[in-house]
Amino acid sequence: MLKISSPEDRHNMNAVPKEFSKLKRERILVIEDEPDISELITYNLEREGFAVLQSEDGLGISEKIKSHSPDLILLDLMLPGVDGIEIARKLKNDPVTSVIPIVIVTAKGEESDIVLGLGLGADDYVTKPFSPRELIARIKAVLRRGPLKEEREKGDRIVRDGLVIDSVKHEVKVDGVSVTLTATEFRLLHYLAAHPGRVFTRDQLMSRVIGEDVFVVDRNIDVHIRNVRKKIDAYKDFIETVRGVGYRFADDE
Ligand code: CA
């Protein structure tokens, strides 16, 4: 079952869902089977000006998504019938739906699901119980970031406080002083810093940063992270460890 919920038609749950795709506000599809949680999320999203579409399961979700074109999908992983991981996999494998960002919702302690979900292409996650404020912040951050840009343009110069990462000169400066990074360390730091706020699993970093590079001696991401942190010492806290999941470069907001 699918229902629209937005301030104008709050009292008309049977409104033709087709109109949803024409709403000017950013549209969030909430896939959540627990009515209380779904209502709480919806209430808070609406208060922030989002239009919300609720679905209590993943049945025929691809078709629904295609006709209602949400801007973001909030996906609970524990659903009756088809579970959230399956839904995420399906959506990310379909070129029409793969561009829509997904924020997965899991119970605390389900890091393996988070890793799986991020590996499938989910953009971020929240763990239950979450505060409405945290949820809104996550959703806004994901919408702001837009789709993951695998390749930043050349000439990119990332500056965060006294940390400068220059991909043209292949140079990193810490408070004006050049530090020497290996090619792998540089790619790792640049990749993370180019996507602030986004969590990457070790596998993702491995395939995107190290890839098939035969010259890399140590294929352990943690070792490279440790080395980078040591070298950018004063700014090492920019590289955050997300326990059980992976790493993230601190968001700049
Ligand atoms: Ca659930």
Short mmCIF file of N, CA and C in Angstrom, two decimals, residues 44-192:
data_model
loop_
_atom_site.label_atom_id
_atom_site.label_comp_id
_atom_site.label_asym_id
_atom_site.label_seq_id
_atom_site.Cartn_x
_atom_site.Cartn_y
_atom_site.Cartn_z
N ASN A 44 7.97 14.91 10.81
CA ASN A 44 9.16 15.74 10.88
C ASN A 44 9.66 16.21 9.52
N LEU A 45 9.53 15.34 8.53
CA LEU A 45 9.95 15.72 7.18
C LEU A 45 9.04 16.82 6.63
N GLU A 46 7.76 16.67 6.86
CA GLU A 46 6.80 17.68 6.37
C GLU A 46 7.05 19.03 7.03
N ARG A 47 7.36 18.97 8.30
CA ARG A 47 7.62 20.20 9.02
C ARG A 47 8.82 20.94 8.44
N GLU A 48 9.72 20.17 7.81
CA GLU A 48 10.90 20.75 7.18
C GLU A 48 10.63 21.14 5.74
N GLY A 49 9.39 20.95 5.31
CA GLY A 49 9.03 21.37 3.96
C GLY A 49 9.13 20.29 2.88
N PHE A 50 9.40 19.07 3.27
CA PHE A 50 9.46 17.99 2.29
C PHE A 50 8.06 17.45 2.01
N ALA A 51 7.88 16.90 0.83
CA ALA A 51 6.66 16.15 0.55
C ALA A 51 7.01 14.68 0.78
N VAL A 52 6.11 13.97 1.42
CA VAL A 52 6.42 12.59 1.79
C VAL A 52 5.44 11.60 1.18
N LEU A 53 5.99 10.51 0.71
CA LEU A 53 5.20 9.40 0.21
C LEU A 53 5.58 8.20 1.07
N GLN A 54 4.57 7.53 1.59
CA GLN A 54 4.87 6.41 2.48
C GLN A 54 4.56 5.07 1.81
N SER A 55 5.41 4.10 2.07
CA SER A 55 5.11 2.74 1.63
C SER A 55 5.45 1.81 2.78
N GLU A 56 4.57 0.87 3.06
CA GLU A 56 4.83 0.01 4.21
C GLU A 56 5.59 -1.26 3.84
N ASP A 57 5.82 -1.45 2.55
CA ASP A 57 6.60 -2.60 2.12
C ASP A 57 7.26 -2.32 0.78
N GLY A 58 7.95 -3.33 0.27
CA GLY A 58 8.69 -3.12 -0.97
C GLY A 58 8.01 -3.73 -2.19
N LEU A 59 6.73 -4.07 -2.04
CA LEU A 59 6.03 -4.71 -3.15
C LEU A 59 5.86 -3.76 -4.34
N GLY A 60 6.31 -4.20 -5.48
CA GLY A 60 6.20 -3.41 -6.70
C GLY A 60 6.81 -2.03 -6.58
N ILE A 61 7.84 -1.94 -5.74
CA ILE A 61 8.38 -0.62 -5.41
C ILE A 61 9.05 0.05 -6.62
N SER A 62 9.68 -0.75 -7.48
CA SER A 62 10.34 -0.16 -8.65
C SER A 62 9.36 0.63 -9.50
N GLU A 63 8.19 0.05 -9.73
CA GLU A 63 7.18 0.70 -10.57
C GLU A 63 6.68 1.97 -9.89
N LYS A 64 6.45 1.85 -8.59
CA LYS A 64 5.96 3.02 -7.84
C LYS A 64 6.98 4.15 -7.91
N ILE A 65 8.22 3.79 -7.76
CA ILE A 65 9.27 4.81 -7.78
C ILE A 65 9.35 5.47 -9.14
N LYS A 66 9.21 4.65 -10.18
CA LYS A 66 9.29 5.21 -11.52
C LYS A 66 8.15 6.19 -11.80
N SER A 67 6.95 5.90 -11.27
CA SER A 67 5.86 6.83 -11.56
C SER A 67 5.82 8.04 -10.62
N HIS A 68 6.42 7.92 -9.44
CA HIS A 68 6.34 9.03 -8.50
C HIS A 68 7.64 9.82 -8.36
N SER A 69 8.68 9.32 -8.98
CA SER A 69 10.03 9.92 -8.97
C SER A 69 10.39 10.72 -7.72
N PRO A 70 10.59 10.03 -6.61
CA PRO A 70 11.04 10.71 -5.40
C PRO A 70 12.48 11.23 -5.57
N ASP A 71 12.84 12.23 -4.78
CA ASP A 71 14.20 12.78 -4.82
C ASP A 71 15.13 11.99 -3.93
N LEU A 72 14.53 11.27 -2.98
CA LEU A 72 15.35 10.49 -2.05
C LEU A 72 14.47 9.39 -1.45
N ILE A 73 15.10 8.26 -1.17
CA ILE A 73 14.37 7.14 -0.58
C ILE A 73 14.95 6.84 0.80
N LEU A 74 14.06 6.82 1.78
CA LEU A 74 14.47 6.44 3.13
C LEU A 74 13.99 4.99 3.30
N LEU A 75 14.96 4.10 3.41
CA LEU A 75 14.63 2.67 3.32
C LEU A 75 14.95 1.92 4.60
N ASP A 76 13.91 1.44 5.25
CA ASP A 76 14.11 0.58 6.42
C ASP A 76 14.58 -0.78 5.91
N LEU A 77 15.58 -1.36 6.56
CA LEU A 77 16.08 -2.64 6.06
C LEU A 77 15.27 -3.83 6.56
N MET A 78 14.65 -3.67 7.73
CA MET A 78 13.85 -4.76 8.28
C MET A 78 12.40 -4.61 7.88
N LEU A 79 12.06 -5.26 6.78
CA LEU A 79 10.70 -5.15 6.26
C LEU A 79 10.12 -6.56 6.10
N PRO A 80 8.82 -6.67 6.20
CA PRO A 80 8.21 -7.98 5.95
C PRO A 80 8.30 -8.31 4.46
N GLY A 81 8.40 -9.58 4.12
CA GLY A 81 8.47 -9.95 2.71
C GLY A 81 9.85 -9.67 2.15
N VAL A 82 9.92 -8.83 1.15
CA VAL A 82 11.21 -8.48 0.54
C VAL A 82 11.98 -7.57 1.49
N ASP A 83 13.18 -7.97 1.87
CA ASP A 83 13.88 -7.10 2.82
C ASP A 83 14.57 -5.93 2.12
N GLY A 84 14.96 -4.97 2.96
CA GLY A 84 15.49 -3.71 2.45
C GLY A 84 16.73 -3.86 1.59
N ILE A 85 17.59 -4.82 1.95
CA ILE A 85 18.82 -5.02 1.17
C ILE A 85 18.46 -5.44 -0.26
N GLU A 86 17.45 -6.32 -0.36
CA GLU A 86 17.01 -6.75 -1.69
C GLU A 86 16.47 -5.58 -2.50
N ILE A 87 15.70 -4.73 -1.81
CA ILE A 87 15.13 -3.56 -2.48
C ILE A 87 16.25 -2.64 -2.97
N ALA A 88 17.23 -2.40 -2.08
CA ALA A 88 18.34 -1.52 -2.45
C ALA A 88 19.09 -2.09 -3.66
N ARG A 89 19.30 -3.40 -3.64
CA ARG A 89 20.03 -4.04 -4.72
C ARG A 89 19.29 -3.86 -6.05
N LYS A 90 17.98 -4.07 -5.98
CA LYS A 90 17.15 -3.95 -7.18
C LYS A 90 17.17 -2.51 -7.72
N LEU A 91 17.01 -1.56 -6.82
CA LEU A 91 16.97 -0.15 -7.24
C LEU A 91 18.30 0.31 -7.82
N LYS A 92 19.39 -0.16 -7.22
CA LYS A 92 20.70 0.27 -7.69
C LYS A 92 21.12 -0.44 -8.97
N ASN A 93 20.46 -1.55 -9.29
CA ASN A 93 20.78 -2.27 -10.53
C ASN A 93 19.96 -1.80 -11.71
N ASP A 94 18.99 -0.93 -11.44
CA ASP A 94 18.12 -0.44 -12.50
C ASP A 94 18.56 0.98 -12.84
N PRO A 95 18.97 1.22 -14.09
CA PRO A 95 19.49 2.55 -14.44
C PRO A 95 18.52 3.70 -14.16
N VAL A 96 17.22 3.41 -14.22
CA VAL A 96 16.24 4.48 -13.97
C VAL A 96 16.21 4.87 -12.50
N THR A 97 16.29 3.89 -11.62
CA THR A 97 16.18 4.18 -10.20
C THR A 97 17.53 4.32 -9.49
N SER A 98 18.60 3.92 -10.17
CA SER A 98 19.91 3.90 -9.49
C SER A 98 20.41 5.29 -9.12
N VAL A 99 19.89 6.32 -9.79
CA VAL A 99 20.37 7.68 -9.50
C VAL A 99 19.71 8.29 -8.27
N ILE A 100 18.63 7.67 -7.79
CA ILE A 100 17.93 8.23 -6.64
C ILE A 100 18.68 7.84 -5.36
N PRO A 101 19.09 8.85 -4.59
CA PRO A 101 19.83 8.52 -3.37
C PRO A 101 18.98 7.73 -2.37
N ILE A 102 19.65 6.81 -1.69
CA ILE A 102 18.99 5.99 -0.67
C ILE A 102 19.68 6.21 0.67
N VAL A 103 18.87 6.46 1.68
CA VAL A 103 19.38 6.47 3.05
C VAL A 103 18.77 5.26 3.74
N ILE A 104 19.62 4.35 4.20
CA ILE A 104 19.08 3.15 4.82
C ILE A 104 18.90 3.35 6.33
N VAL A 105 17.92 2.64 6.86
CA VAL A 105 17.61 2.72 8.29
C VAL A 105 17.80 1.32 8.87
N THR A 106 18.65 1.22 9.89
CA THR A 106 18.88 -0.08 10.50
C THR A 106 18.77 0.03 12.01
N ALA A 107 18.71 -1.14 12.63
CA ALA A 107 18.75 -1.16 14.09
C ALA A 107 20.21 -1.00 14.49
N LYS A 108 20.42 -0.50 15.69
CA LYS A 108 21.79 -0.38 16.20
C LYS A 108 22.43 -1.76 16.26
N GLY A 109 23.72 -1.81 15.97
CA GLY A 109 24.41 -3.09 16.05
C GLY A 109 24.35 -3.91 14.77
N GLU A 110 23.72 -3.35 13.74
CA GLU A 110 23.62 -4.08 12.47
C GLU A 110 24.63 -3.54 11.46
N GLU A 111 25.90 -3.43 11.92
CA GLU A 111 26.91 -2.85 11.05
C GLU A 111 27.08 -3.63 9.75
N SER A 112 26.90 -4.95 9.82
CA SER A 112 27.10 -5.72 8.59
C SER A 112 26.06 -5.34 7.52
N ASP A 113 24.85 -5.00 7.97
CA ASP A 113 23.83 -4.54 7.03
C ASP A 113 24.19 -3.19 6.45
N ILE A 114 24.76 -2.35 7.30
CA ILE A 114 25.16 -1.02 6.83
C ILE A 114 26.24 -1.16 5.75
N VAL A 115 27.21 -2.01 6.04
CA VAL A 115 28.31 -2.24 5.09
C VAL A 115 27.76 -2.78 3.78
N LEU A 116 26.83 -3.71 3.90
CA LEU A 116 26.20 -4.30 2.72
C LEU A 116 25.44 -3.24 1.93
N GLY A 117 24.66 -2.45 2.64
CA GLY A 117 23.85 -1.41 2.00
C GLY A 117 24.70 -0.35 1.31
N LEU A 118 25.75 0.10 1.99
CA LEU A 118 26.64 1.10 1.39
C LEU A 118 27.35 0.50 0.18
N GLY A 119 27.71 -0.78 0.31
CA GLY A 119 28.37 -1.48 -0.79
C GLY A 119 27.48 -1.56 -2.02
N LEU A 120 26.18 -1.61 -1.80
CA LEU A 120 25.23 -1.68 -2.91
C LEU A 120 24.99 -0.31 -3.53
N GLY A 121 25.45 0.72 -2.83
CA GLY A 121 25.28 2.06 -3.40
C GLY A 121 24.39 2.99 -2.60
N ALA A 122 23.96 2.54 -1.41
CA ALA A 122 23.20 3.46 -0.56
C ALA A 122 24.10 4.63 -0.19
N ASP A 123 23.51 5.81 -0.03
CA ASP A 123 24.31 7.02 0.17
C ASP A 123 24.67 7.30 1.61
N ASP A 124 23.81 6.86 2.50
CA ASP A 124 24.08 7.08 3.91
C ASP A 124 23.15 6.18 4.72
N TYR A 125 23.26 6.27 6.03
CA TYR A 125 22.43 5.43 6.88
C TYR A 125 22.13 6.14 8.18
N VAL A 126 21.05 5.74 8.82
CA VAL A 126 20.79 6.15 10.19
C VAL A 126 20.45 4.89 10.97
N THR A 127 20.81 4.88 12.26
CA THR A 127 20.47 3.72 13.06
C THR A 127 19.36 4.09 14.05
N LYS A 128 18.46 3.15 14.24
CA LYS A 128 17.37 3.33 15.20
C LYS A 128 17.89 3.05 16.60
N PRO A 129 17.50 3.77 17.61
CA PRO A 129 16.62 4.94 17.51
C PRO A 129 17.40 6.18 17.09
N PHE A 130 16.80 6.99 16.22
CA PHE A 130 17.48 8.21 15.78
C PHE A 130 16.61 9.39 16.16
N SER A 131 17.24 10.54 16.31
CA SER A 131 16.45 11.73 16.61
C SER A 131 16.00 12.32 15.28
N PRO A 132 14.80 12.92 15.26
CA PRO A 132 14.32 13.54 14.02
C PRO A 132 15.33 14.53 13.46
N ARG A 133 16.00 15.24 14.37
CA ARG A 133 16.98 16.22 13.95
C ARG A 133 18.13 15.59 13.18
N GLU A 134 18.61 14.45 13.70
CA GLU A 134 19.69 13.72 13.04
C GLU A 134 19.25 13.24 11.66
N LEU A 135 18.04 12.71 11.62
CA LEU A 135 17.51 12.20 10.35
C LEU A 135 17.43 13.31 9.30
N ILE A 136 16.88 14.44 9.70
CA ILE A 136 16.74 15.58 8.78
C ILE A 136 18.12 16.02 8.29
N ALA A 137 19.08 16.09 9.22
CA ALA A 137 20.43 16.53 8.85
C ALA A 137 21.03 15.59 7.81
N ARG A 138 20.84 14.30 8.02
CA ARG A 138 21.38 13.30 7.08
C ARG A 138 20.75 13.47 5.71
N ILE A 139 19.45 13.58 5.71
CA ILE A 139 18.72 13.69 4.44
C ILE A 139 19.12 14.95 3.68
N LYS A 140 19.22 16.05 4.40
CA LYS A 140 19.62 17.30 3.74
C LYS A 140 21.04 17.19 3.19
N ALA A 141 21.91 16.55 3.97
CA ALA A 141 23.31 16.41 3.52
C ALA A 141 23.37 15.57 2.24
N VAL A 142 22.62 14.50 2.21
CA VAL A 142 22.63 13.64 1.02
C VAL A 142 22.05 14.37 -0.19
N LEU A 143 20.99 15.11 0.00
CA LEU A 143 20.39 15.85 -1.11
C LEU A 143 21.35 16.93 -1.61
N ARG A 144 22.04 17.55 -0.68
CA ARG A 144 22.97 18.61 -1.03
C ARG A 144 24.14 18.06 -1.84
N ARG A 145 24.61 16.88 -1.44
CA ARG A 145 25.77 16.30 -2.12
C ARG A 145 25.47 15.86 -3.53
N GLY A 146 24.24 15.44 -3.74
CA GLY A 146 23.87 14.95 -5.05
C GLY A 146 24.51 13.60 -5.31
N PRO A 147 24.37 13.10 -6.55
CA PRO A 147 24.91 11.78 -6.85
C PRO A 147 26.42 11.74 -6.71
N LEU A 148 26.91 10.60 -6.35
CA LEU A 148 28.35 10.41 -6.14
C LEU A 148 29.11 10.65 -7.43
N LYS A 149 30.01 11.61 -7.39
CA LYS A 149 30.85 11.87 -8.57
C LYS A 149 32.12 11.08 -8.40
N GLU A 150 32.25 10.07 -9.24
CA GLU A 150 33.41 9.19 -9.11
C GLU A 150 34.70 9.94 -9.43
N GLU A 151 34.66 10.76 -10.43
CA GLU A 151 35.86 11.46 -10.84
C GLU A 151 35.68 12.95 -10.66
N ARG A 152 36.42 13.52 -9.76
CA ARG A 152 36.41 14.96 -9.65
C ARG A 152 37.21 15.50 -10.82
N GLU A 153 36.85 16.72 -11.25
CA GLU A 153 37.58 17.33 -12.35
C GLU A 153 39.02 17.58 -11.97
N LYS A 154 39.85 17.53 -12.97
CA LYS A 154 41.26 17.85 -12.74
C LYS A 154 41.33 19.33 -12.36
N GLY A 155 42.35 19.69 -11.64
CA GLY A 155 42.46 21.08 -11.23
C GLY A 155 41.78 21.28 -9.90
N ASP A 156 41.25 20.22 -9.38
CA ASP A 156 40.57 20.29 -8.11
C ASP A 156 41.58 20.55 -6.99
N ARG A 157 41.22 21.53 -6.19
CA ARG A 157 42.07 21.85 -5.06
C ARG A 157 41.15 21.87 -3.85
N ILE A 158 41.39 20.96 -2.94
CA ILE A 158 40.53 20.86 -1.77
C ILE A 158 41.23 21.54 -0.59
N VAL A 159 40.54 22.48 -0.01
CA VAL A 159 41.12 23.20 1.13
C VAL A 159 40.20 23.06 2.33
N ARG A 160 40.74 22.55 3.42
CA ARG A 160 39.97 22.49 4.67
C ARG A 160 40.88 22.98 5.78
N ASP A 161 40.53 24.13 6.31
CA ASP A 161 41.40 24.78 7.29
C ASP A 161 42.81 24.87 6.72
N GLY A 162 43.79 24.34 7.43
CA GLY A 162 45.17 24.44 6.95
C GLY A 162 45.60 23.25 6.10
N LEU A 163 44.64 22.44 5.71
CA LEU A 163 44.96 21.26 4.90
C LEU A 163 44.61 21.54 3.44
N VAL A 164 45.61 21.44 2.58
CA VAL A 164 45.38 21.68 1.15
C VAL A 164 45.75 20.42 0.37
N ILE A 165 44.82 19.96 -0.44
CA ILE A 165 45.08 18.77 -1.26
C ILE A 165 44.95 19.20 -2.71
N ASP A 166 46.06 19.21 -3.40
CA ASP A 166 46.09 19.69 -4.77
C ASP A 166 46.32 18.52 -5.71
N SER A 167 45.28 18.20 -6.49
CA SER A 167 45.40 16.99 -7.32
C SER A 167 46.16 17.25 -8.62
N VAL A 168 46.37 18.53 -8.96
CA VAL A 168 47.15 18.82 -10.17
C VAL A 168 48.63 18.67 -9.85
N LYS A 169 49.02 19.32 -8.76
CA LYS A 169 50.43 19.23 -8.34
C LYS A 169 50.70 17.93 -7.59
N HIS A 170 49.64 17.22 -7.30
CA HIS A 170 49.77 15.99 -6.52
C HIS A 170 50.50 16.29 -5.22
N GLU A 171 49.97 17.31 -4.55
CA GLU A 171 50.67 17.83 -3.38
C GLU A 171 49.70 18.02 -2.21
N VAL A 172 50.19 17.71 -1.03
CA VAL A 172 49.41 17.95 0.18
C VAL A 172 50.21 18.90 1.07
N LYS A 173 49.53 19.94 1.54
CA LYS A 173 50.19 20.86 2.45
C LYS A 173 49.46 20.91 3.77
N VAL A 174 50.22 20.90 4.84
CA VAL A 174 49.66 21.02 6.17
C VAL A 174 50.18 22.32 6.76
N ASP A 175 49.30 23.27 6.94
CA ASP A 175 49.68 24.61 7.43
C ASP A 175 50.86 25.18 6.63
N GLY A 176 50.75 25.05 5.31
CA GLY A 176 51.75 25.63 4.43
C GLY A 176 52.99 24.77 4.18
N VAL A 177 53.09 23.67 4.90
CA VAL A 177 54.27 22.81 4.74
C VAL A 177 53.90 21.56 3.94
N SER A 178 54.68 21.29 2.89
CA SER A 178 54.42 20.11 2.07
C SER A 178 54.69 18.83 2.85
N VAL A 179 53.80 17.87 2.68
CA VAL A 179 54.07 16.56 3.27
C VAL A 179 54.08 15.54 2.13
N THR A 180 54.89 14.53 2.28
CA THR A 180 55.03 13.54 1.23
C THR A 180 54.14 12.34 1.50
N LEU A 181 53.24 12.09 0.55
CA LEU A 181 52.37 10.93 0.66
C LEU A 181 52.70 9.97 -0.48
N THR A 182 52.52 8.70 -0.25
CA THR A 182 52.68 7.75 -1.35
C THR A 182 51.50 7.97 -2.30
N ALA A 183 51.59 7.44 -3.49
CA ALA A 183 50.52 7.61 -4.47
C ALA A 183 49.20 7.08 -3.92
N THR A 184 49.27 5.96 -3.25
CA THR A 184 48.05 5.36 -2.68
C THR A 184 47.47 6.23 -1.57
N GLU A 185 48.35 6.71 -0.71
CA GLU A 185 47.89 7.57 0.39
C GLU A 185 47.25 8.83 -0.16
N PHE A 186 47.87 9.38 -1.20
CA PHE A 186 47.32 10.60 -1.79
C PHE A 186 45.93 10.33 -2.37
N ARG A 187 45.81 9.26 -3.11
CA ARG A 187 44.50 8.95 -3.72
C ARG A 187 43.43 8.72 -2.65
N LEU A 188 43.83 8.06 -1.60
CA LEU A 188 42.91 7.77 -0.51
C LEU A 188 42.44 9.06 0.16
N LEU A 189 43.37 9.93 0.50
CA LEU A 189 43.02 11.19 1.15
C LEU A 189 42.18 12.07 0.21
N HIS A 190 42.60 12.13 -1.04
CA HIS A 190 41.88 12.95 -2.01
C HIS A 190 40.45 12.43 -2.22
N TYR A 191 40.34 11.14 -2.33
CA TYR A 191 39.02 10.54 -2.56
C TYR A 191 38.07 10.82 -1.39
N LEU A 192 38.56 10.61 -0.20
CA LEU A 192 37.73 10.87 0.98
C LEU A 192 37.36 12.35 1.08
#
